[in-house]
Coordinates of C-alpha atoms in Angstrom, one line a residue:
Chain A
M30 CA -9.9 37.1 30.8
S31 CA -11.1 33.6 30.2
S32 CA -10.2 31.9 26.9
L33 CA -12.7 31.5 24.2
I34 CA -11.5 28.0 23.7
A35 CA -12.5 25.0 25.8
K36 CA -9.9 24.1 28.4
T37 CA -9.6 20.5 27.1
I38 CA -8.9 21.6 23.6
E39 CA -6.6 24.4 24.6
D40 CA -4.5 22.0 26.7
L41 CA -4.4 19.5 23.8
P42 CA -0.9 19.6 22.3
Y43 CA -0.4 19.8 18.5
S44 CA 0.7 16.6 17.0
G45 CA 4.5 16.2 16.7
I46 CA 3.9 15.2 13.1
R47 CA 2.2 18.4 12.4
R48 CA 5.1 20.5 13.7
F49 CA 7.5 18.5 11.5
F50 CA 5.2 18.8 8.6
D51 CA 5.3 22.6 8.9
I52 CA 9.1 22.7 8.6
A53 CA 9.2 20.1 5.8
S54 CA 6.5 21.7 3.7
E55 CA 8.5 25.0 3.5
M56 CA 11.4 23.3 1.9
K57 CA 12.1 22.4 -1.7
D58 CA 13.4 19.2 -3.2
V59 CA 12.5 17.2 -0.1
V60 CA 12.6 13.5 -0.4
S61 CA 10.3 11.9 2.1
L62 CA 9.9 8.6 3.9
G63 CA 7.4 10.4 6.2
V64 CA 3.9 9.5 4.9
G65 CA 1.4 7.3 6.5
E66 CA -0.5 6.4 3.4
P67 CA -0.1 4.1 0.4
D68 CA 1.7 5.5 -2.7
F69 CA -0.7 3.5 -4.9
V70 CA -3.7 5.1 -6.4
T71 CA -7.0 3.3 -5.6
P72 CA -7.3 0.4 -8.0
W73 CA -9.2 1.5 -11.2
H74 CA -12.1 -0.9 -10.8
I75 CA -13.0 0.7 -7.5
R76 CA -12.7 4.3 -8.8
E77 CA -14.7 3.3 -11.8
E78 CA -17.5 1.9 -9.7
A79 CA -17.6 5.1 -7.7
V80 CA -17.9 7.1 -10.9
F81 CA -20.7 4.8 -12.0
S82 CA -22.5 5.4 -8.8
L83 CA -22.6 9.1 -9.5
E84 CA -23.9 8.4 -13.0
Q85 CA -26.6 6.3 -11.4
R86 CA -27.7 9.3 -9.3
H87 CA -26.6 7.8 -6.0
T88 CA -26.1 11.1 -4.3
M89 CA -28.3 10.9 -1.3
Y90 CA -27.7 10.0 2.4
T91 CA -27.6 6.3 3.2
A92 CA -28.7 4.5 6.3
N93 CA -26.9 5.9 9.4
A94 CA -24.9 2.8 9.9
G95 CA -24.0 2.5 6.2
M96 CA -25.6 0.9 3.1
P97 CA -27.0 -2.5 4.0
A98 CA -25.2 -4.0 0.9
L99 CA -21.9 -2.7 2.2
R100 CA -22.5 -3.9 5.7
N101 CA -23.4 -7.3 4.3
E102 CA -20.1 -7.4 2.5
I103 CA -18.2 -6.3 5.6
S104 CA -19.9 -9.0 7.5
R105 CA -18.9 -11.6 4.9
Y106 CA -15.4 -10.3 4.8
M107 CA -14.9 -10.4 8.6
S108 CA -16.2 -13.9 8.7
E109 CA -14.2 -15.3 5.8
Q110 CA -11.0 -13.5 6.7
Y111 CA -11.0 -13.6 10.5
G112 CA -13.7 -16.1 11.4
L113 CA -15.7 -13.3 13.1
R114 CA -19.4 -13.3 12.7
Y115 CA -21.1 -9.9 13.0
H116 CA -24.8 -9.3 12.1
P117 CA -24.9 -6.7 9.3
G118 CA -28.0 -5.2 10.8
T119 CA -26.9 -4.6 14.3
Q120 CA -23.2 -5.2 14.8
I121 CA -21.5 -3.1 12.1
L122 CA -21.1 0.6 11.8
V123 CA -19.6 2.2 8.7
T124 CA -17.5 5.2 9.7
V125 CA -15.7 8.1 8.1
G126 CA -12.3 6.4 8.2
A127 CA -11.2 4.2 11.1
S128 CA -10.4 7.6 12.6
E129 CA -14.0 8.3 13.3
G130 CA -14.3 4.8 14.8
I131 CA -11.5 5.7 17.3
D132 CA -13.3 8.8 18.4
V133 CA -16.8 7.3 18.6
A134 CA -15.6 4.2 20.4
F135 CA -14.0 6.2 23.2
R136 CA -17.0 8.6 23.5
A137 CA -19.3 5.6 23.6
V138 CA -17.6 3.9 26.5
L139 CA -15.8 6.5 28.6
N140 CA -17.1 8.3 31.7
P141 CA -15.2 11.3 33.0
G142 CA -12.0 10.1 34.8
D143 CA -12.0 6.6 33.3
E144 CA -8.5 5.3 32.4
V145 CA -7.6 4.0 29.0
L146 CA -4.5 1.9 28.5
V147 CA -2.6 2.8 25.4
A148 CA 0.3 0.6 24.1
E149 CA 2.9 3.0 22.8
P150 CA 4.5 4.0 20.4
C151 CA 1.1 4.5 18.8
F152 CA -1.0 6.4 16.3
V153 CA -1.1 10.1 17.1
S154 CA -4.9 10.3 17.6
Y155 CA -5.5 7.9 20.4
K156 CA -4.5 10.1 23.4
P157 CA -6.2 13.2 22.1
C158 CA -9.4 11.3 21.4
I159 CA -9.3 9.8 24.9
L160 CA -8.8 13.2 26.4
M161 CA -11.6 14.8 24.4
A162 CA -13.9 12.0 25.5
G163 CA -13.1 12.9 29.2
G164 CA -10.9 9.9 29.7
I165 CA -7.3 9.6 31.1
P166 CA -4.8 8.0 28.8
V167 CA -2.3 5.7 30.6
S168 CA 0.8 4.8 28.5
I169 CA 2.2 1.3 28.2
P170 CA 5.7 1.7 26.7
T171 CA 7.0 -1.1 24.5
N172 CA 10.5 -1.6 23.3
A173 CA 12.6 -2.9 20.4
G174 CA 14.0 -5.7 22.6
N175 CA 10.5 -7.2 22.6
G176 CA 9.8 -6.3 18.9
F177 CA 7.5 -3.5 20.2
R178 CA 5.0 -6.1 21.2
V179 CA 2.9 -5.3 24.3
T180 CA 2.8 -8.1 26.8
A181 CA 0.1 -9.3 29.2
D182 CA 2.4 -8.4 32.1
D183 CA 2.9 -4.8 30.8
I184 CA -0.9 -4.5 30.7
K185 CA -1.5 -6.2 34.0
S186 CA 0.7 -3.9 36.0
R187 CA -1.2 -0.8 34.8
I188 CA -4.7 -2.0 35.4
T189 CA -6.5 -0.1 38.2
G190 CA -10.0 0.1 39.5
K191 CA -10.5 3.0 37.0
T192 CA -9.4 1.2 33.9
K193 CA -12.3 1.1 31.5
A194 CA -10.7 0.3 28.1
I195 CA -7.5 -0.6 26.3
I196 CA -6.6 0.3 22.8
L197 CA -4.2 -1.9 20.8
N198 CA -3.0 -1.4 17.2
Y199 CA -1.4 -4.4 15.5
P200 CA 0.0 -4.4 12.9
N201 CA 1.3 -1.2 14.4
N202 CA 1.8 2.3 13.2
P203 CA 4.6 3.5 13.7
T204 CA 6.7 0.4 14.5
G205 CA 5.4 -2.1 12.0
A206 CA 5.2 -4.6 14.9
V207 CA 2.7 -7.5 14.9
L208 CA 1.5 -9.7 17.8
E209 CA 2.2 -13.4 17.7
H210 CA -0.5 -15.8 18.4
G211 CA 1.0 -16.6 21.8
D212 CA 1.0 -12.9 22.7
L213 CA -2.7 -12.6 21.8
E214 CA -3.6 -15.6 23.9
K215 CA -1.9 -14.3 27.0
I216 CA -3.5 -10.8 26.6
A217 CA -6.9 -12.4 26.1
E218 CA -6.4 -14.5 29.1
L219 CA -5.7 -11.4 31.2
L220 CA -8.5 -9.3 29.8
R221 CA -11.1 -12.1 30.2
E222 CA -10.8 -11.6 34.0
H223 CA -11.4 -7.9 33.8
K224 CA -14.3 -5.7 32.8
I225 CA -12.2 -3.9 30.3
I226 CA -13.3 -3.0 26.7
L227 CA -10.7 -3.7 24.1
I228 CA -10.6 -1.4 21.1
S229 CA -8.5 -3.2 18.5
D230 CA -7.4 -1.0 15.7
E231 CA -6.7 -3.4 12.9
I232 CA -6.5 -1.0 10.0
Y233 CA -3.2 -2.6 8.8
A234 CA -4.5 -6.2 9.1
E235 CA -4.2 -6.9 5.4
L236 CA -0.6 -5.6 5.4
T237 CA 0.9 -8.5 7.4
Y238 CA 3.9 -10.2 5.8
G239 CA 5.4 -13.6 6.2
N240 CA 3.7 -16.9 6.6
T241 CA 1.3 -16.1 9.6
P242 CA -1.7 -14.1 8.4
H243 CA -3.3 -11.5 10.7
K244 CA -5.4 -12.9 13.5
S245 CA -7.9 -10.7 15.2
I246 CA -7.9 -10.8 19.0
A247 CA -11.7 -10.7 18.9
S248 CA -11.7 -14.2 17.6
L249 CA -10.1 -15.6 20.8
P250 CA -12.4 -17.2 23.4
G251 CA -14.1 -14.7 25.6
M252 CA -13.0 -11.7 23.6
Y253 CA -15.8 -11.3 21.1
D254 CA -18.2 -9.4 23.4
K255 CA -15.7 -7.0 24.9
T256 CA -13.8 -6.1 21.7
I257 CA -14.5 -3.3 19.2
V258 CA -12.7 -4.1 16.0
L259 CA -11.8 -1.0 14.0
N260 CA -10.9 -1.5 10.3
G261 CA -11.2 0.4 7.1
F262 CA -10.3 0.8 3.4
S263 CA -7.5 3.3 3.6
K264 CA -4.5 1.1 3.8
A265 CA -5.4 -2.2 2.2
Y266 CA -7.2 -0.7 -0.8
A267 CA -5.2 2.5 -1.0
M268 CA -8.3 4.6 -0.3
T269 CA -7.1 7.1 2.3
G270 CA -8.8 10.1 0.7
W271 CA -12.2 8.3 0.5
R272 CA -12.4 8.4 4.3
L273 CA -14.1 5.1 4.8
G274 CA -13.8 2.7 7.7
Y275 CA -16.0 0.5 9.9
A276 CA -16.4 -0.8 13.5
C277 CA -17.6 -4.2 14.5
G278 CA -18.6 -5.3 17.9
S279 CA -21.4 -6.4 20.2
E280 CA -24.9 -5.1 19.5
E281 CA -24.7 -3.0 22.7
L282 CA -21.4 -1.3 21.8
I283 CA -22.3 -0.7 18.2
A284 CA -25.7 0.7 19.1
A285 CA -24.0 3.2 21.4
M286 CA -21.5 4.2 18.7
T287 CA -24.2 4.5 16.1
K288 CA -26.1 6.8 18.4
I289 CA -23.2 9.3 18.4
H290 CA -22.5 8.7 14.7
Q291 CA -26.0 9.5 13.7
Y292 CA -25.9 12.9 15.4
V293 CA -22.5 14.0 14.3
I294 CA -21.9 12.3 11.0
M295 CA -25.3 11.2 9.7
C296 CA -23.6 8.7 7.4
A297 CA -20.3 8.0 5.6
P298 CA -20.1 9.6 2.1
T299 CA -22.3 7.7 -0.2
I300 CA -19.9 7.7 -3.1
A301 CA -17.1 6.3 -0.9
Q302 CA -19.5 3.5 0.3
Y303 CA -20.1 2.5 -3.3
G304 CA -16.3 2.4 -3.8
G305 CA -15.9 0.3 -0.6
L306 CA -18.6 -2.1 -1.8
E307 CA -16.6 -2.8 -5.0
A308 CA -13.4 -3.0 -3.0
L309 CA -14.7 -5.8 -0.8
R310 CA -16.5 -7.6 -3.7
S311 CA -13.5 -7.8 -6.0
G312 CA -10.5 -6.1 -4.6
K313 CA -8.8 -9.2 -3.2
K314 CA -6.3 -9.4 -6.1
S315 CA -5.4 -5.7 -5.9
V316 CA -4.7 -6.1 -2.2
A317 CA -2.6 -9.1 -2.8
S318 CA -0.5 -7.4 -5.4
M319 CA 0.0 -4.3 -3.3
R320 CA 0.9 -6.4 -0.3
K321 CA 3.5 -8.2 -2.4
E322 CA 5.0 -4.9 -3.5
Y323 CA 5.2 -3.6 0.1
D324 CA 6.9 -6.8 1.2
V325 CA 9.5 -6.3 -1.5
R326 CA 10.2 -2.8 -0.3
R327 CA 10.2 -3.9 3.3
R328 CA 12.9 -6.4 2.7
F329 CA 14.9 -4.0 0.6
M330 CA 14.8 -1.1 3.0
L331 CA 15.5 -3.3 6.0
S332 CA 18.6 -4.8 4.4
E333 CA 19.9 -1.5 3.2
L334 CA 19.4 0.1 6.7
R335 CA 21.3 -2.8 8.3
K336 CA 24.1 -2.5 5.7
M337 CA 24.5 1.1 6.8
G338 CA 25.0 -0.2 10.3
I339 CA 21.6 1.1 11.5
D340 CA 20.0 -1.0 14.1
C341 CA 16.4 -2.0 13.1
F342 CA 14.2 -4.8 14.2
E343 CA 12.4 -6.7 11.5
A344 CA 8.8 -5.4 11.3
R345 CA 6.3 -7.7 9.8
G346 CA 3.3 -5.4 9.3
A347 CA 2.0 -2.1 8.0
F348 CA 4.4 -0.2 5.9
Y349 CA 6.9 1.2 8.4
L350 CA 10.3 0.4 9.8
F351 CA 11.3 1.9 13.1
P352 CA 15.1 2.0 13.2
S353 CA 17.1 3.2 16.1
V354 CA 19.2 6.3 15.7
E355 CA 20.4 6.3 19.3
R356 CA 24.1 5.6 18.4
F357 CA 24.4 8.9 16.6
G358 CA 24.1 10.7 19.9
M359 CA 21.2 12.9 19.1
T360 CA 17.5 12.9 20.1
S361 CA 15.2 11.6 17.4
E362 CA 13.9 15.2 17.0
E363 CA 17.5 16.5 16.4
F364 CA 18.3 13.7 14.1
C365 CA 15.2 14.3 12.0
T366 CA 15.6 18.1 11.9
R367 CA 19.2 17.9 10.9
L368 CA 18.5 15.2 8.3
L369 CA 15.8 17.4 6.8
Q370 CA 17.9 20.5 6.8
E371 CA 21.2 19.0 5.7
Q372 CA 20.0 16.3 3.2
R373 CA 16.4 17.3 2.7
L374 CA 15.1 13.9 3.7
A375 CA 12.0 13.7 5.8
V376 CA 11.5 10.9 8.3
V377 CA 9.3 11.2 11.5
P378 CA 10.8 11.3 15.0
G379 CA 9.7 8.4 17.1
T380 CA 8.7 10.7 19.9
A381 CA 5.7 11.9 17.8
F382 CA 4.2 8.5 18.7
G383 CA 4.9 8.5 22.4
E384 CA 7.8 9.1 24.8
C385 CA 9.1 5.6 24.4
G386 CA 9.7 6.4 20.7
A387 CA 12.7 8.4 21.8
G388 CA 15.8 7.3 20.0
Y389 CA 13.9 6.0 17.0
V390 CA 12.6 7.3 13.7
R391 CA 9.7 6.1 11.6
C392 CA 10.6 5.4 7.9
S393 CA 7.7 4.6 5.7
Y394 CA 8.2 2.2 2.7
A395 CA 5.1 3.3 0.9
Y396 CA 7.3 4.5 -1.9
S397 CA 8.7 3.1 -5.1
I398 CA 12.0 1.3 -4.9
D399 CA 13.7 4.2 -6.8
S400 CA 12.4 6.7 -4.3
I401 CA 13.6 4.5 -1.4
K402 CA 17.0 4.2 -3.0
E403 CA 17.3 8.0 -3.4
A404 CA 16.2 8.5 0.2
L405 CA 18.6 5.9 1.6
S406 CA 21.5 7.4 -0.3
R407 CA 20.7 10.8 1.3
L408 CA 20.6 9.0 4.7
Q409 CA 24.0 7.5 4.0
K410 CA 25.4 10.9 3.1
F411 CA 24.0 12.3 6.3
I412 CA 25.5 9.5 8.4
N413 CA 28.9 9.8 6.7
S414 CA 28.9 13.5 7.6
L415 CA 28.5 12.9 11.3
Chain B
M17 CA 11.7 -18.6 -7.4
R18 CA 12.0 -18.3 -11.1
K19 CA 8.6 -16.6 -11.5
D20 CA 9.4 -14.1 -8.8
I21 CA 12.7 -13.2 -10.5
L22 CA 11.0 -12.9 -13.9
S23 CA 8.2 -10.7 -12.7
L24 CA 10.7 -8.4 -11.1
L25 CA 12.9 -8.3 -14.2
E26 CA 9.9 -7.8 -16.4
Q27 CA 9.1 -4.6 -14.4
N28 CA 12.7 -3.4 -14.1
A29 CA 15.5 -5.1 -16.0
K30 CA 18.0 -2.8 -14.4
L31 CA 17.7 -4.6 -11.0
T32 CA 21.0 -6.3 -10.1
A33 CA 21.2 -9.8 -8.9
E34 CA 22.1 -8.4 -5.5
E35 CA 19.1 -6.2 -5.3
I36 CA 16.8 -9.1 -6.4
S37 CA 18.4 -11.2 -3.7
V38 CA 17.5 -8.6 -1.1
I39 CA 14.0 -8.2 -2.4
L40 CA 13.2 -11.9 -2.5
G41 CA 15.3 -12.9 0.5
I42 CA 17.4 -15.5 -1.3
P43 CA 21.2 -15.6 -1.7
S44 CA 22.5 -13.5 -4.6
G45 CA 24.6 -16.4 -6.0
D46 CA 21.3 -18.3 -6.5
V47 CA 19.7 -15.4 -8.2
E48 CA 22.7 -15.0 -10.6
N49 CA 22.7 -18.7 -11.4
E50 CA 18.9 -18.7 -12.1
I51 CA 19.2 -15.7 -14.4
N52 CA 22.1 -17.2 -16.3
Q53 CA 20.2 -20.5 -16.6
M54 CA 17.1 -18.8 -17.8
E55 CA 19.0 -16.8 -20.4
K56 CA 20.5 -20.1 -21.7
E57 CA 17.1 -21.7 -21.8
Q58 CA 15.7 -18.7 -23.7
I59 CA 13.2 -18.0 -21.0
I60 CA 14.7 -14.5 -20.8
C61 CA 15.1 -13.6 -24.5
G62 CA 16.7 -10.2 -24.1
Y63 CA 16.7 -6.9 -22.2
G64 CA 15.7 -3.5 -23.4
A65 CA 14.4 -0.1 -22.5
F66 CA 10.8 1.1 -23.2
I67 CA 11.2 4.3 -25.1
N68 CA 8.7 6.9 -26.0
W69 CA 10.2 7.7 -29.4
K70 CA 7.7 10.5 -29.9
Y71 CA 9.9 12.6 -27.7
V72 CA 13.1 11.8 -29.5
D73 CA 12.3 12.4 -33.2
D74 CA 9.3 12.9 -35.5
E75 CA 10.5 10.3 -37.9
H76 CA 9.1 7.3 -36.3
L77 CA 6.1 5.4 -37.5
T78 CA 4.5 2.2 -36.4
A79 CA 2.1 0.1 -38.5
L80 CA 0.2 -3.0 -37.9
I81 CA -0.3 -5.1 -41.0
E82 CA -2.9 -7.8 -41.2
V83 CA -1.6 -10.5 -43.6
K84 CA -3.6 -13.3 -45.1
V85 CA -1.3 -16.1 -46.3
T86 CA -1.3 -19.6 -47.6
P87 CA 0.3 -22.0 -45.2
S88 CA 2.9 -24.3 -46.7
R89 CA 2.7 -28.0 -46.7
G90 CA 4.5 -29.6 -43.8
K91 CA 5.7 -26.3 -42.3
G92 CA 2.3 -24.6 -41.7
F93 CA 2.7 -20.9 -41.0
K94 CA 6.2 -21.1 -39.8
R95 CA 7.9 -20.8 -43.1
I96 CA 6.1 -17.7 -44.3
A97 CA 6.4 -16.2 -40.8
E98 CA 10.1 -16.7 -41.0
R99 CA 10.3 -15.0 -44.4
I100 CA 8.6 -12.0 -42.8
Y101 CA 10.3 -11.7 -39.4
R102 CA 13.8 -11.8 -40.9
F103 CA 13.3 -8.2 -42.1
D104 CA 14.9 -5.8 -39.6
E105 CA 12.0 -3.3 -39.8
V106 CA 9.6 -6.0 -38.6
K107 CA 9.3 -5.7 -34.8
A108 CA 6.8 -8.4 -34.1
V109 CA 4.9 -11.2 -35.9
Y110 CA 2.0 -13.0 -34.3
L111 CA -0.1 -15.9 -35.7
M112 CA -3.7 -14.8 -35.1
S113 CA -7.1 -16.5 -34.9
G114 CA -9.9 -14.8 -36.8
A115 CA -10.2 -12.8 -40.1
Y116 CA -6.5 -12.9 -41.0
D117 CA -3.5 -15.0 -40.3
L118 CA -0.4 -13.0 -39.3
A119 CA -0.2 -9.7 -37.5
V120 CA 3.0 -7.9 -38.5
I121 CA 4.1 -4.9 -36.6
I122 CA 6.7 -2.8 -38.4
E123 CA 8.5 0.4 -37.6
G124 CA 9.7 2.8 -40.2
K125 CA 10.8 6.4 -40.6
S126 CA 7.9 7.5 -42.8
L127 CA 4.8 6.6 -44.6
N128 CA 6.9 6.0 -47.7
D129 CA 9.1 3.7 -45.8
V130 CA 6.3 1.5 -44.6
A131 CA 4.5 1.6 -48.0
G132 CA 7.7 0.6 -49.7
F133 CA 8.1 -2.4 -47.4
V134 CA 4.6 -3.6 -48.0
S135 CA 4.7 -3.2 -51.8
D136 CA 8.3 -4.3 -52.4
K137 CA 8.9 -6.9 -49.7
L138 CA 5.7 -8.2 -48.2
S139 CA 3.1 -8.3 -50.9
P140 CA 5.2 -10.0 -53.5
L141 CA 5.9 -13.0 -51.4
D142 CA 4.3 -16.0 -53.0
S143 CA 2.3 -17.2 -50.0
V144 CA 0.9 -13.7 -49.2
L145 CA -2.7 -13.4 -50.4
S146 CA -3.5 -10.0 -49.1
T147 CA -2.4 -7.2 -46.7
A148 CA -4.2 -4.5 -44.8
T149 CA -2.0 -1.8 -43.3
H150 CA -3.0 0.2 -40.2
F151 CA -0.9 3.1 -39.1
V152 CA -0.5 3.8 -35.4
L153 CA -1.5 7.4 -34.7
N154 CA -0.6 7.6 -31.0
K155 CA 0.6 5.1 -28.4
F156 CA -1.1 5.5 -25.0
K157 CA 0.1 2.4 -23.4
D158 CA 2.8 -0.1 -24.4
H159 CA 4.1 -3.2 -22.6
G160 CA 2.0 -2.3 -19.6
I161 CA 3.5 1.2 -19.4
I162 CA 1.3 4.2 -19.7
F163 CA 3.0 6.9 -21.8
N164 CA 3.0 10.4 -20.5
E165 CA 0.6 9.7 -17.7
Q166 CA -0.8 12.8 -16.1
G167 CA -0.7 13.1 -12.3
G168 CA 2.3 10.9 -11.9
E169 CA 3.6 13.3 -9.3
D170 CA 3.4 12.2 -5.6
E171 CA 0.4 14.3 -4.4
R172 CA 0.7 13.1 -0.8
M173 CA 1.6 15.4 1.9
I174 CA 5.3 15.2 2.8
V175 CA 4.6 14.0 6.3
S176 CA 1.4 12.5 7.6
P177 CA 0.4 10.3 10.6

């Protein structure tokens, strides 16, 4: 008997995170370093503006691509922050989280059998979204030796006649890696020669630490027209539950994405768009103070992990560290499962983000220093018991 | 560096010099020296805990007293302020702009306690022209800390992508 479920969907594996979540959520007193979202509540001035929008009866649909006022602000922000000029009327699409942007971008550009290069370890949705759009994901593994930065050579060796697109995510989830300016230039140099669309997921752009601020690869010569920049409000403004993101790109690409968006989404939630508007207009200070706090935790956690003798490269972005657990002689899955069962501490196995994540675990530092201390003391106990 | 250390200590005075050194990425010896120095310079005037006394006992009352005074020649408001802040029950004294001169925050065990202070100690002072006492009914937020905030629990899923 043939299945009721479409073959593509039936063949799609459940996310490794999901499996882990099922175990963890059954247990009590679990301390977690496993989340991919800020611990901060959305700043009050943003929440207040959203409440006000409801009081003002703003409860209807907006334009498909998003409220013009919001797109104006996004346009201004992209220009001021990254030197990228996008016309608010034709080059910006407001999406339901950057997640929708990922889905719609792939569907807009892929024909059946097209290959998409995916630098791994990576966010769990990329490969499924490519598969659901009829594409074929082609992994590009990266490694700790190179700070989990993908190189132009890595990319070059995997380009075939079928390569249609490449997706990059820096600052990276799950490794926290960022690309240096030199990396970007070499990648741009390579991609300029090929007819390949670059989908650049820059959702963590605001969470870049150290002296070099985030630079969008779309701002490099020759990259503007072939790059779709995905960004959103979730990470920078602690607005995960609002589900609000945006895509910027050439008129042609954004028009195609908007076509899909208008049929399947209509428009991003109006109340969230009002919140987003306030976030862009006056959220700069809130972002800076959260960034500072993350940076404090980043240094603290990195130093504590290293003190325990755990090998970990210094991540300069997002809110993750990606330490190696190879020396404990277990797979990352085993390590995480035992850590959860024996010390009730949840971290995510690196393999949930691609095969090359084997031997690593993702630790989020989107937690208060006190919670991180408690988590690390459990980790220490676990290591001592081995 | 000083401002960074201060803002960390202001949030959590329990942080050790070593922890601060990790957080700020500077040697812990330097942190220790700076803290000692700032204590000497009276930039750091003390360390304490923020306590929600309501949960400890019922006998705790805070009052804000608006005080109008006559400043003294040569010493301005300083002399009278000193006469007032020397009392142990006085927790804070501020010189204010506006309708009155000094804001005096006092803590006592009961209404009688506070009333006694105002009538026996404060009002009889020569330079005090008048007082207006306001009792604090409830503290919602103090020193930047929200008391008994609802929803402080981590509502996030234990693991998420």
